[in-house]
Amino acid sequence: MKLTVKLFAYFRDNRFVAEVKQYPEQATVADIIGDLGIDEKEVGVTMLNSRHCRLDAHPQEGDILAIFPVIGGG
Amino acid sequence: MSDKIFRVNMTELTVSVEEVPQNWAGLGGRGLTSTIVAAEVPPTCHPLGPNNKLVFAPGLLSGTVAANSGRLSAGAKSPLTGTIKEANAGGTSAQLLARCGCKALIIEGQAKADSWYSLAVTPAGVAISEEKELIGKGNYEVVQTLSKRFESKRGVITIGPAGEMKMEAANISVMDPDGNLRSNGRGGLGAVMGSKRVKFISVDPQGGKVTIADPEAFKQANRAFAKALVDNPVSQTLGTYGTNVLVNVINEAGGLPTRNFTSGQFEGHDKISGETMHDLIEERGGVVKHNCHAGCVIQCSQIYNDANKQYKTSGFEYESIWALGADCCVEDLDDIAEADRLMDDLGIDSIETSVAMGVAMEAGVLPFGDGPGVCRILREEVAKGTALGRIIGNGAGSVGRAFGVTRVPVVKNQAIPAYDPRTVKGMAITYATTPMGADHTAGYAVATNILNVGGSVDPLSKDGQVELSRNLQIATAAIDSTGMCLFIAFAALDDPNCLPRLIDLINARFGINLTGDDVTNLGKTILKTERAFNQAAGFNNADDRLPEFFYNEPLPPHNLVVDFTGEEIDSFWNF
């Protein structure tokens, strides 16, 4: 399946801002994070199509997956 | 040095130093300012008249080496909201006031309208002087002139032209360690200071130090407390990207109020994001990590240079960047930085004023996206106090009333900040119920709704939001009373070591035995004290509601409205 993957903050370093990527049909969000070489412990927020999702969620063809490190502000 | 209450009467031009009443002894920061305002200010008084009082209080740990302990609280009845108000800021003055032995500085009465004054705080008390040279001057010129006028390095608390003109969005500025500006931003407290005819306050501890009851326990607790802050991953990204790291995540979640609160996503989000800002700061030789007060270990501030690598602004915050960026649709970070600098210099709240610009854009005063137009209005209208400048300088509600706009994002007449309550539903409860008027810091449900800090509660559902906002508002009132930077809360929410060490610090400072329950009870008491003031000023639960459009205009992309009933909102106060 094809997904748009968006990365934020330091996850962009030596990777990318947003790319369309191909993944196996059964891939979970955690699988994709692992494939990108991101340490799961550093992940703070994941969203599929602007809704929060769990790491065991299964994205669908055409979804937009956003991956953020642990962040805060205000 | 024992702590005292410093009191200034501007009607009589007299000063006094008083013992601290027993029931104020355990209070600092917001806890103390709100307690004093509630005890001494008639709730129905005019906020700009002689019966209002402006109260400054450092935190319980200010003036010590405790990490992140240098926030200064200012309190009064707000001319913007008509409610009780506390606004806090960094800068050097909280630490220096504490070293003067000043537990609170109360400015009451009102000087005659033909003169302006300055106040000089030292361990001996307060001296009042007439001021002529700096009247009408911007805050940058005030701090630069004073750093030459005074031989010793003093703290400076000042108002700009907006405060002198008593605009309802006027703030109070506090000099930071580099001679730049931090702000007690919200609620028009600069207008209260202007109404007293006080242009600036200098603070000189003359070598004074804060006494620590148990220095060894204090040292140990501070080491563990600072470690909890430094080790927290939120602290680390705050240092790297500033608070502006939030633009992209709030946009992604569909909660970034855009084009005067008509969309939850902004097409130009990445151009104004923390990531872009970080790269620009590095390219232009600015400073990525900067502390707004000595002892800060998070360093979320920064120094932002212009394209010619010259200083433009610092303390360039998410809220200001969102308001001018997404809410006004300005995509050029340099235009936003210029406006931010102008607002700092004028001494006007960059949230209120920028949201007011968004309402003015909807009214057709200037087009959406017109960054240079915003700067022109700030320079030529607000700074000069023209009729339009005063309408904008009195805030978003004022612009809405002047131009007949119905989509006016305010609660209790204070502009709603950078999280749309239709898609970050915990914030709907905080905005509606906080005694401060719409204030994101009062109960930052964004942490749990969006950022997965302190657990997670679905931002798109109303389930659990009342309880979440209640717990956060109680905890925040308590943290605000310690005078700590609120950003310690990110560590406190997820690291069980953080808050107990903070309580250890307070106990070691004063030789007392506070418990976690005492601190929670303090938060509850402060909220109830503030609410009682508002009720006596004429507010009731009908004021604890969001503007009508949030209930009937669905917000893209999630197309949700605010769906809390009045009863559900009112249940916030069941504690």
PDB file of C-alpha atoms in Angstrom, chain B residues 150-315:
ATOM      1  CA  PHE B 150      21.683  53.051  36.792  1.00  0.00           C
ATOM      2  CA  GLU B 151      25.186  52.086  37.839  1.00  0.00           C
ATOM      3  CA  SER B 152      24.221  48.727  39.321  1.00  0.00           C
ATOM      4  CA  LYS B 153      22.478  45.972  37.373  1.00  0.00           C
ATOM      5  CA  ARG B 154      18.830  46.274  38.313  1.00  0.00           C
ATOM      6  CA  GLY B 155      15.639  44.560  37.349  1.00  0.00           C
ATOM      7  CA  VAL B 156      13.206  46.634  35.306  1.00  0.00           C
ATOM      8  CA  ILE B 157       9.417  46.271  35.120  1.00  0.00           C
ATOM      9  CA  THR B 158       7.919  48.697  32.616  1.00  0.00           C
ATOM     10  CA  ILE B 159       4.930  49.714  30.509  1.00  0.00           C
ATOM     11  CA  GLY B 160       5.067  50.962  26.939  1.00  0.00           C
ATOM     12  CA  PRO B 161       2.868  53.524  25.197  1.00  0.00           C
ATOM     13  CA  ALA B 162      -0.092  51.080  25.202  1.00  0.00           C
ATOM     14  CA  GLY B 163      -0.048  50.991  28.999  1.00  0.00           C
ATOM     15  CA  GLU B 164       0.315  54.755  29.217  1.00  0.00           C
ATOM     16  CA  MET B 165      -2.763  55.067  26.977  1.00  0.00           C
ATOM     17  CA  LYS B 166      -4.592  52.541  29.173  1.00  0.00           C
ATOM     18  CA  MET B 167      -5.399  50.197  26.301  1.00  0.00           C
ATOM     19  CA  GLU B 168      -7.152  47.086  27.573  1.00  0.00           C
ATOM     20  CA  ALA B 169      -4.618  44.763  25.890  1.00  0.00           C
ATOM     21  CA  ALA B 170      -1.599  46.583  27.376  1.00  0.00           C
ATOM     22  CA  ASN B 171       0.906  44.318  29.084  1.00  0.00           C
ATOM     23  CA  ILE B 172       3.667  44.767  31.639  1.00  0.00           C
ATOM     24  CA  SER B 173       7.182  44.056  30.396  1.00  0.00           C
ATOM     25  CA  VAL B 174      10.012  42.614  32.430  1.00  0.00           C
ATOM     26  CA  MET B 175      13.646  42.917  31.401  1.00  0.00           C
ATOM     27  CA  ASP B 176      15.373  39.579  30.823  1.00  0.00           C
ATOM     28  CA  PRO B 177      19.041  38.729  31.542  1.00  0.00           C
ATOM     29  CA  ASP B 178      20.108  40.116  28.135  1.00  0.00           C
ATOM     30  CA  GLY B 179      18.199  43.383  28.309  1.00  0.00           C
ATOM     31  CA  ASN B 180      15.337  42.086  26.170  1.00  0.00           C
ATOM     32  CA  LEU B 181      11.690  41.788  27.156  1.00  0.00           C
ATOM     33  CA  ARG B 182       9.339  39.265  28.694  1.00  0.00           C
ATOM     34  CA  SER B 183       5.695  40.046  29.369  1.00  0.00           C
ATOM     35  CA  ASN B 184       3.011  39.686  31.990  1.00  0.00           C
ATOM     36  CA  GLY B 185       0.929  39.457  28.878  1.00  0.00           C
ATOM     37  CA  ARG B 186      -2.729  38.991  29.389  1.00  0.00           C
ATOM     38  CA  GLY B 187      -5.670  40.949  30.671  1.00  0.00           C
ATOM     39  CA  GLY B 188      -4.482  44.537  30.326  1.00  0.00           C
ATOM     40  CA  LEU B 189      -2.464  44.820  33.524  1.00  0.00           C
ATOM     41  CA  GLY B 190      -0.261  47.398  31.751  1.00  0.00           C
ATOM     42  CA  ALA B 191      -3.304  49.675  31.630  1.00  0.00           C
ATOM     43  CA  VAL B 192      -3.716  49.279  35.401  1.00  0.00           C
ATOM     44  CA  MET B 193      -0.065  50.284  35.896  1.00  0.00           C
ATOM     45  CA  GLY B 194      -0.638  53.228  33.535  1.00  0.00           C
ATOM     46  CA  SER B 195      -3.738  54.248  35.468  1.00  0.00           C
ATOM     47  CA  LYS B 196      -1.551  54.520  38.583  1.00  0.00           C
ATOM     48  CA  ARG B 197       0.813  56.785  36.576  1.00  0.00           C
ATOM     49  CA  VAL B 198       3.767  54.434  37.141  1.00  0.00           C
ATOM     50  CA  LYS B 199       5.990  54.156  34.050  1.00  0.00           C
ATOM     51  CA  PHE B 200       8.552  51.719  35.429  1.00  0.00           C
ATOM     52  CA  ILE B 201       9.780  49.946  38.548  1.00  0.00           C
ATOM     53  CA  SER B 202      13.461  49.231  39.153  1.00  0.00           C
ATOM     54  CA  VAL B 203      14.564  46.453  41.484  1.00  0.00           C
ATOM     55  CA  ASP B 204      17.964  46.506  43.195  1.00  0.00           C
ATOM     56  CA  PRO B 205      18.660  43.943  45.949  1.00  0.00           C
ATOM     57  CA  GLN B 206      21.966  45.642  46.873  1.00  0.00           C
ATOM     58  CA  GLY B 207      23.562  42.306  47.708  1.00  0.00           C
ATOM     59  CA  GLY B 208      20.515  40.968  49.575  1.00  0.00           C
ATOM     60  CA  LYS B 209      20.051  37.207  49.650  1.00  0.00           C
ATOM     61  CA  VAL B 210      17.165  34.858  50.318  1.00  0.00           C
ATOM     62  CA  THR B 211      17.467  32.870  53.547  1.00  0.00           C
ATOM     63  CA  ILE B 212      17.239  29.072  53.249  1.00  0.00           C
ATOM     64  CA  ALA B 213      16.094  27.221  56.380  1.00  0.00           C
ATOM     65  CA  ASP B 214      17.831  23.937  55.502  1.00  0.00           C
ATOM     66  CA  PRO B 215      20.555  24.585  52.902  1.00  0.00           C
ATOM     67  CA  GLU B 216      21.718  20.956  52.596  1.00  0.00           C
ATOM     68  CA  ALA B 217      18.219  19.563  52.009  1.00  0.00           C
ATOM     69  CA  PHE B 218      17.592  22.416  49.573  1.00  0.00           C
ATOM     70  CA  LYS B 219      20.699  21.592  47.569  1.00  0.00           C
ATOM     71  CA  GLN B 220      19.832  17.903  47.322  1.00  0.00           C
ATOM     72  CA  ALA B 221      16.226  18.563  46.347  1.00  0.00           C
ATOM     73  CA  ASN B 222      17.267  21.076  43.706  1.00  0.00           C
ATOM     74  CA  ARG B 223      19.717  18.649  42.147  1.00  0.00           C
ATOM     75  CA  ALA B 224      17.000  15.989  41.792  1.00  0.00           C
ATOM     76  CA  PHE B 225      14.399  18.533  40.643  1.00  0.00           C
ATOM     77  CA  ALA B 226      16.666  20.025  37.975  1.00  0.00           C
ATOM     78  CA  LYS B 227      17.565  16.530  36.774  1.00  0.00           C
ATOM     79  CA  ALA B 228      13.882  15.646  36.376  1.00  0.00           C
ATOM     80  CA  LEU B 229      13.415  18.765  34.242  1.00  0.00           C
ATOM     81  CA  VAL B 230      16.533  18.312  32.128  1.00  0.00           C
ATOM     82  CA  ASP B 231      15.908  14.601  31.499  1.00  0.00           C
ATOM     83  CA  ASN B 232      12.335  15.133  30.339  1.00  0.00           C
ATOM     84  CA  PRO B 233      12.092  14.764  26.558  1.00  0.00           C
ATOM     85  CA  VAL B 234       9.558  17.628  26.317  1.00  0.00           C
ATOM     86  CA  SER B 235      12.125  19.956  27.891  1.00  0.00           C
ATOM     87  CA  GLN B 236      14.623  18.898  25.269  1.00  0.00           C
ATOM     88  CA  THR B 237      12.432  19.632  22.237  1.00  0.00           C
ATOM     89  CA  LEU B 238      11.300  22.906  23.874  1.00  0.00           C
ATOM     90  CA  GLY B 239      14.926  23.992  24.020  1.00  0.00           C
ATOM     91  CA  THR B 240      15.553  23.082  20.390  1.00  0.00           C
ATOM     92  CA  TYR B 241      12.391  24.353  18.687  1.00  0.00           C
ATOM     93  CA  GLY B 242      10.841  26.677  21.270  1.00  0.00           C
ATOM     94  CA  THR B 243       7.126  26.621  22.034  1.00  0.00           C
ATOM     95  CA  ASN B 244       6.592  27.068  18.297  1.00  0.00           C
ATOM     96  CA  VAL B 245       7.203  23.327  17.883  1.00  0.00           C
ATOM     97  CA  LEU B 246       3.428  23.171  18.363  1.00  0.00           C
ATOM     98  CA  VAL B 247       2.369  24.738  15.040  1.00  0.00           C
ATOM     99  CA  ASN B 248       2.702  21.519  13.074  1.00  0.00           C
ATOM    100  CA  VAL B 249       1.172  19.137  15.606  1.00  0.00           C
ATOM    101  CA  ILE B 250      -1.838  21.342  16.346  1.00  0.00           C
ATOM    102  CA  ASN B 251      -2.301  21.876  12.599  1.00  0.00           C
ATOM    103  CA  GLU B 252      -2.081  18.142  11.944  1.00  0.00           C
ATOM    104  CA  ALA B 253      -4.715  17.532  14.625  1.00  0.00           C
ATOM    105  CA  GLY B 254      -7.025  20.042  12.930  1.00  0.00           C
ATOM    106  CA  GLY B 255      -7.087  22.355  15.948  1.00  0.00           C
ATOM    107  CA  LEU B 256      -5.020  25.309  14.670  1.00  0.00           C
ATOM    108  CA  PRO B 257      -7.506  28.201  14.492  1.00  0.00           C
ATOM    109  CA  THR B 258      -7.105  29.707  11.038  1.00  0.00           C
ATOM    110  CA  ARG B 259      -8.581  32.740   9.247  1.00  0.00           C
ATOM    111  CA  ASN B 260     -10.354  34.077  12.324  1.00  0.00           C
ATOM    112  CA  PHE B 261     -11.409  30.653  13.591  1.00  0.00           C
ATOM    113  CA  THR B 262     -13.024  29.382  10.383  1.00  0.00           C
ATOM    114  CA  SER B 263     -10.690  26.413   9.770  1.00  0.00           C
ATOM    115  CA  GLY B 264      -8.564  24.131  11.947  1.00  0.00           C
ATOM    116  CA  GLN B 265      -5.704  23.857   9.470  1.00  0.00           C
ATOM    117  CA  PHE B 266      -3.458  26.479   7.849  1.00  0.00           C
ATOM    118  CA  GLU B 267      -1.963  25.833   4.425  1.00  0.00           C
ATOM    119  CA  GLY B 268       1.168  27.833   5.281  1.00  0.00           C
ATOM    120  CA  HIS B 269       1.784  25.986   8.549  1.00  0.00           C
ATOM    121  CA  ASP B 270       5.262  24.706   7.734  1.00  0.00           C
ATOM    122  CA  LYS B 271       6.483  28.189   6.776  1.00  0.00           C
ATOM    123  CA  ILE B 272       5.779  29.455  10.297  1.00  0.00           C
ATOM    124  CA  SER B 273       6.638  26.250  12.180  1.00  0.00           C
ATOM    125  CA  GLY B 274       9.172  25.685  14.930  1.00  0.00           C
ATOM    126  CA  GLU B 275      11.210  23.528  12.555  1.00  0.00           C
ATOM    127  CA  THR B 276      11.484  26.370   9.996  1.00  0.00           C
ATOM    128  CA  MET B 277      12.175  28.906  12.739  1.00  0.00           C
ATOM    129  CA  HIS B 278      14.951  26.722  14.177  1.00  0.00           C
ATOM    130  CA  ASP B 279      16.693  26.497  10.779  1.00  0.00           C
ATOM    131  CA  LEU B 280      16.347  30.263  10.162  1.00  0.00           C
ATOM    132  CA  ILE B 281      17.772  31.077  13.598  1.00  0.00           C
ATOM    133  CA  GLU B 282      20.793  28.876  12.906  1.00  0.00           C
ATOM    134  CA  GLU B 283      21.331  30.277   9.397  1.00  0.00           C
ATOM    135  CA  ARG B 284      21.188  33.852  10.655  1.00  0.00           C
ATOM    136  CA  GLY B 285      23.475  33.457  13.644  1.00  0.00           C
ATOM    137  CA  GLY B 286      20.709  33.783  16.244  1.00  0.00           C
ATOM    138  CA  VAL B 287      20.473  31.816  19.461  1.00  0.00           C
ATOM    139  CA  VAL B 288      18.361  28.645  19.492  1.00  0.00           C
ATOM    140  CA  LYS B 289      18.350  28.074  23.263  1.00  0.00           C
ATOM    141  CA  HIS B 290      17.945  31.046  25.544  1.00  0.00           C
ATOM    142  CA  ASN B 291      16.759  31.390  29.128  1.00  0.00           C
ATOM    143  CA  CYS B 292      14.251  34.077  30.066  1.00  0.00           C
ATOM    144  CA  HIS B 293      15.484  34.044  33.645  1.00  0.00           C
ATOM    145  CA  ALA B 294      18.621  32.883  35.450  1.00  0.00           C
ATOM    146  CA  GLY B 295      18.275  29.289  36.610  1.00  0.00           C
ATOM    147  CA  CYS B 296      16.056  28.102  33.762  1.00  0.00           C
ATOM    148  CA  VAL B 297      17.197  24.678  32.586  1.00  0.00           C
ATOM    149  CA  ILE B 298      14.600  24.312  29.796  1.00  0.00           C
ATOM    150  CA  GLN B 299      15.563  27.376  27.712  1.00  0.00           C
ATOM    151  CA  CYS B 300      12.521  27.562  25.429  1.00  0.00           C
ATOM    152  CA  SER B 301      13.289  31.170  24.501  1.00  0.00           C
ATOM    153  CA  GLN B 302      15.513  32.117  21.590  1.00  0.00           C
ATOM    154  CA  ILE B 303      17.019  35.105  19.798  1.00  0.00           C
ATOM    155  CA  TYR B 304      15.593  35.543  16.317  1.00  0.00           C
ATOM    156  CA  ASN B 305      17.643  37.612  13.872  1.00  0.00           C
ATOM    157  CA  ASP B 306      16.427  39.248  10.674  1.00  0.00           C
ATOM    158  CA  ALA B 307      17.746  38.444   7.184  1.00  0.00           C
ATOM    159  CA  ASN B 308      20.683  40.819   7.815  1.00  0.00           C
ATOM    160  CA  LYS B 309      21.625  38.800  10.923  1.00  0.00           C
ATOM    161  CA  GLN B 310      20.590  41.642  13.229  1.00  0.00           C
ATOM    162  CA  TYR B 311      18.550  41.086  16.419  1.00  0.00           C
ATOM    163  CA  LYS B 312      14.835  41.239  15.733  1.00  0.00           C
ATOM    164  CA  THR B 313      13.011  39.635  18.646  1.00  0.00           C
ATOM    165  CA  SER B 314      13.260  37.074  21.430  1.00  0.00           C
ATOM    166  CA  GLY B 315      10.728  35.072  23.375  1.00  0.00           C
TER     167      GLY B 315
END
